[in-house]
Short mmCIF file of C-alpha atoms in Angstrom, two decimals:
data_model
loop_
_atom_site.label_atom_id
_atom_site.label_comp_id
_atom_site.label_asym_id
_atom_site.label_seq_id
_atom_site.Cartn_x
_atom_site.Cartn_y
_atom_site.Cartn_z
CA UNK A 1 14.80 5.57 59.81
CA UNK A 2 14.04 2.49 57.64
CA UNK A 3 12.41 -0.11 59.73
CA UNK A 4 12.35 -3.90 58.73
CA UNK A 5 8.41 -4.07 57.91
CA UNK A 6 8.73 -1.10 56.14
CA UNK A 7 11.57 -3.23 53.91
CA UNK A 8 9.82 -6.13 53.65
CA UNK A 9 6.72 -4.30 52.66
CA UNK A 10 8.14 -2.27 49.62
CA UNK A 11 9.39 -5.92 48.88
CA UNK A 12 6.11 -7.58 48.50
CA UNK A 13 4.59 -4.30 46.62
CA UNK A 14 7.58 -4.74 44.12
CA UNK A 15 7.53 -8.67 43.89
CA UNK A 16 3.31 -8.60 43.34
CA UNK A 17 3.84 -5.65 40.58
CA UNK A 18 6.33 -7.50 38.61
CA UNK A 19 4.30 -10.87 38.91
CA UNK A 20 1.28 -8.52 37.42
CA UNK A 21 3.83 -6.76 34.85
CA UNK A 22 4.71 -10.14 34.02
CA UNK A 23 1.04 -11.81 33.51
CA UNK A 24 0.60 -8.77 31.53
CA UNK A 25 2.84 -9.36 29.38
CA UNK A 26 2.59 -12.97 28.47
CA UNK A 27 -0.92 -13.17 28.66
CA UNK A 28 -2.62 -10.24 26.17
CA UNK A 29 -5.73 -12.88 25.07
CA UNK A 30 -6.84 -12.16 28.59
CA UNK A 31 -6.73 -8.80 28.84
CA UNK A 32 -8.75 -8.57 25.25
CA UNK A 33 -11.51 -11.13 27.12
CA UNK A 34 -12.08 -8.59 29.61
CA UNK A 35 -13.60 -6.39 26.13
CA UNK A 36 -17.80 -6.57 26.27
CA UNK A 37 -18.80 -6.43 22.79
CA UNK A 38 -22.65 -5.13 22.49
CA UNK A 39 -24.13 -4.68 19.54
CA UNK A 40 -24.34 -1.07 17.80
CA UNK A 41 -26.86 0.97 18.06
CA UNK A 42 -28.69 2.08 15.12
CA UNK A 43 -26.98 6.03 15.28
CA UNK A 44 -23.32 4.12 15.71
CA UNK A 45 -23.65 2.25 12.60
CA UNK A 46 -25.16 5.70 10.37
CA UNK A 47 -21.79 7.31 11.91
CA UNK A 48 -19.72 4.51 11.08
CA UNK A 49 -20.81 2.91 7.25
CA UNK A 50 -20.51 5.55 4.92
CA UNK A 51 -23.99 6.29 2.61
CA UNK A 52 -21.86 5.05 -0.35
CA UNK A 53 -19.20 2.23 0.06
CA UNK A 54 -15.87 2.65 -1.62
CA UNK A 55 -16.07 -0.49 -3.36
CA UNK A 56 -12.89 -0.49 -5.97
CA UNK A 57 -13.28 2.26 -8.86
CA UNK A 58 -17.23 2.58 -7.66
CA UNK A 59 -19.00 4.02 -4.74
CA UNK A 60 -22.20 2.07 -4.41
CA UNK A 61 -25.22 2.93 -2.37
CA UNK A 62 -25.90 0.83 0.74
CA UNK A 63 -29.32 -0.41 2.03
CA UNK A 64 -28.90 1.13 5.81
CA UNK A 65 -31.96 -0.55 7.27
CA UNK A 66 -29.68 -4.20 7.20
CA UNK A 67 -27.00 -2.63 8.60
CA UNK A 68 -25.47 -4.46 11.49
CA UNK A 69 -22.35 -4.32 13.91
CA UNK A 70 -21.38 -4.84 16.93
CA UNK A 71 -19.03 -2.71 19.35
CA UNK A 72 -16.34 -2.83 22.28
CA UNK A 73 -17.82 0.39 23.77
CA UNK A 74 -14.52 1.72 23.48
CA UNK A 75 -14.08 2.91 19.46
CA UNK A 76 -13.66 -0.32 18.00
CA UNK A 77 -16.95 -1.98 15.51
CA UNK A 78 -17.25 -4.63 13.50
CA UNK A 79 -20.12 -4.16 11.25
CA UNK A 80 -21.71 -4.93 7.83
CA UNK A 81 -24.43 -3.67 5.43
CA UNK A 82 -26.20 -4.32 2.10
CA UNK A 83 -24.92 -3.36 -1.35
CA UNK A 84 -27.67 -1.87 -3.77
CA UNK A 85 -25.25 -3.16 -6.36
CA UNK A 86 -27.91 -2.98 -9.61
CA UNK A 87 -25.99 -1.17 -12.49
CA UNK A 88 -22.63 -1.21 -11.04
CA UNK A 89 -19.92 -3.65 -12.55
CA UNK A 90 -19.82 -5.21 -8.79
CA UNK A 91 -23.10 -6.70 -9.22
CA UNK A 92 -23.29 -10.32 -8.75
CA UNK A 93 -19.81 -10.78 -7.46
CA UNK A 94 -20.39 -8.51 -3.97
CA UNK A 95 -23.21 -8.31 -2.14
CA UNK A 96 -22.43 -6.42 1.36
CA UNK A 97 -19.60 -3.95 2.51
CA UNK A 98 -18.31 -5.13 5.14
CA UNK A 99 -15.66 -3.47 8.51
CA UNK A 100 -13.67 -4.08 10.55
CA UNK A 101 -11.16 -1.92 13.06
CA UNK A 102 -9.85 -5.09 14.91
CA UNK A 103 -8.27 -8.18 13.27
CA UNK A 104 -10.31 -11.11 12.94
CA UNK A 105 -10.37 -14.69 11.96
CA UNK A 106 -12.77 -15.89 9.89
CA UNK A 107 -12.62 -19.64 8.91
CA UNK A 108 -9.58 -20.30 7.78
CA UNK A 109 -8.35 -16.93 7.46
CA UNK A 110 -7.01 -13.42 9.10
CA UNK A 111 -8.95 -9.95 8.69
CA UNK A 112 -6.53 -6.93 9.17
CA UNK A 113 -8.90 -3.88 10.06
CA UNK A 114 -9.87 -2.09 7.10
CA UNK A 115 -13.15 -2.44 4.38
CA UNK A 116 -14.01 -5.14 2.76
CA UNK A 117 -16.69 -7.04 0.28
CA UNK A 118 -18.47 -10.38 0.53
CA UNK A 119 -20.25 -12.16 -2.28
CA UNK A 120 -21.60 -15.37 -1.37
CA UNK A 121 -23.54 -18.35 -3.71
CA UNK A 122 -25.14 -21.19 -2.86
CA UNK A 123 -23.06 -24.50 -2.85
CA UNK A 124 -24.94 -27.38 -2.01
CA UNK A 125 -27.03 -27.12 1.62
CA UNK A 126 -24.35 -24.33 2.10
CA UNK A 127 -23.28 -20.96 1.01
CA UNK A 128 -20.07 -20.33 -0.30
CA UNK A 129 -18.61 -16.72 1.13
CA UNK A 130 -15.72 -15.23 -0.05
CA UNK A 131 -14.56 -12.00 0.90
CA UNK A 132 -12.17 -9.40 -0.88
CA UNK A 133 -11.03 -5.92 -0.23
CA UNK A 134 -12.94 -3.67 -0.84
CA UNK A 135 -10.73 -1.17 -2.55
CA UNK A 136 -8.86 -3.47 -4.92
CA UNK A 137 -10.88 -5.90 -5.58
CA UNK A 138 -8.18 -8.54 -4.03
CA UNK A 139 -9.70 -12.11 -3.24
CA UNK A 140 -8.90 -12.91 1.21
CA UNK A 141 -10.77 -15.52 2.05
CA UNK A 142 -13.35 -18.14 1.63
CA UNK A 143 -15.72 -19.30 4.41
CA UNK A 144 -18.37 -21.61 4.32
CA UNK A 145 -21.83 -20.95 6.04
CA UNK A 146 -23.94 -23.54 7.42
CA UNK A 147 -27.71 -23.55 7.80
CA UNK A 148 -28.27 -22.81 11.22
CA UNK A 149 -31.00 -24.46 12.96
CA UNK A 150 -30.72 -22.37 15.91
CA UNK A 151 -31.26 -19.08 13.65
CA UNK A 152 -34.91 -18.61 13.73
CA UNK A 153 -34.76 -14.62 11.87
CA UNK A 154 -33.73 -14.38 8.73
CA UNK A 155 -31.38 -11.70 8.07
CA UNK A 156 -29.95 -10.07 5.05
CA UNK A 157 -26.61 -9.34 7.46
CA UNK A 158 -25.74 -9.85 11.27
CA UNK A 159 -23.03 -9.51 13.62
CA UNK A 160 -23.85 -11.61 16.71
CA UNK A 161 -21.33 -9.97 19.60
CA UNK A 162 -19.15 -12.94 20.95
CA UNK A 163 -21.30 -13.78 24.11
CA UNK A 164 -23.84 -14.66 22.03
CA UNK A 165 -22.82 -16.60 19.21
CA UNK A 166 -20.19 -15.44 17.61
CA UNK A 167 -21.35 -16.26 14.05
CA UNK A 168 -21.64 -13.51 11.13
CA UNK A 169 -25.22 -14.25 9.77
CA UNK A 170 -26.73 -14.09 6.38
CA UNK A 171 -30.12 -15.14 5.55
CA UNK A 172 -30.30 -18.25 8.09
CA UNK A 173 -26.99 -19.30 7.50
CA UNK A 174 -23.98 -18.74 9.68
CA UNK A 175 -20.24 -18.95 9.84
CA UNK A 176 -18.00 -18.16 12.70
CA UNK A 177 -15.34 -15.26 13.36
CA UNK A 178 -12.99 -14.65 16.45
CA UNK A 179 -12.18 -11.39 17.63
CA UNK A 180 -8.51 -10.07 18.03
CA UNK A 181 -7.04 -13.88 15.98
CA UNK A 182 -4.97 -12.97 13.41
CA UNK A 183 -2.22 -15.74 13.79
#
């Protein structure tokens, strides 16, 4: 025998899971917020960049040591590392190989996940950063990096995780990058 509370009960549980279903649904940015980037630890990034970037016809050495990234805990990075690029027709126009396995915005423009390249110059009190794929060659995106007074380290590469500052670092320059923006 169904009794009234019993009804109205099932009622609530059904209204509260479609309101959820619902919120779910319209609201995906929050559920990616609830994602703790950390950065990666030095064995996660010697699993993750290869010893020799795929960098369009050429496989060029990296310099591990500046290797950087950071990491959802859950199988996603974001990470970045020195070209040795000496000898190799890439040199002067790339200097890092750079991942990532979650779309990004970076200034102006979207990052599907895949490999890429940066080369960067200096442009004024600024540097210039352009990236490309890496296996083509094909021009993305241009970013400009701003000297960072709050950057005390110099870095050849880092990936500051989101709580932090959310800025991609070379040298003591910095430009920012959102997680998950591809629109």
């Amino acid at each position: 025998m169904v009794t009234l509370a019993r009804v109205a009960f099932t009622r609530r549980r059904m209204i509260l899971l479609s309101v959820l279903a619902l919120a779910a649904v319209l609201s995906p940015g929050l559920l990616r917020a609830e994602t703790h980037w950390r950065a990666a630890t030095d064995d996660e990034l010697k699993s993750l960049l290869p010893a020799r970037a795929p960098v369009e016809q050429e496989r060029i050495e990296i310099e591990m040591r500046t290797a950087s990234g950071i990491t959802d805990g859950q199988g996603h990075f974001i990470a970045g590392v020195v070209l040795i690029t000496a000898g190799y027709s890439a040199d002067g126009k790339y200097s890092h190989f750079f991942l990532t396995q979650v779309p990004l915005r970076v200034g102006g423009f979207a990052l599907e996940p895949g490999s890429y390249v940066i080369g960067w110059q200096h442009v004024g009190e600024a540097l210039e950063v352009k990236f490309y794929e890496a296996a083509t060659g094909r021009p993305v995106g241009t970013v400009a990096a701003a000297l960072n007074p709050a950057i005390t380290r110099v870095e050849s590469f880092k990936v500051w995780p989101p709580a932090d500052r959310s800025v991609m670092q070379i040298g003591r320059f910095s430009f920012p990058y959102r997680i998950g923006d591809t629109l």
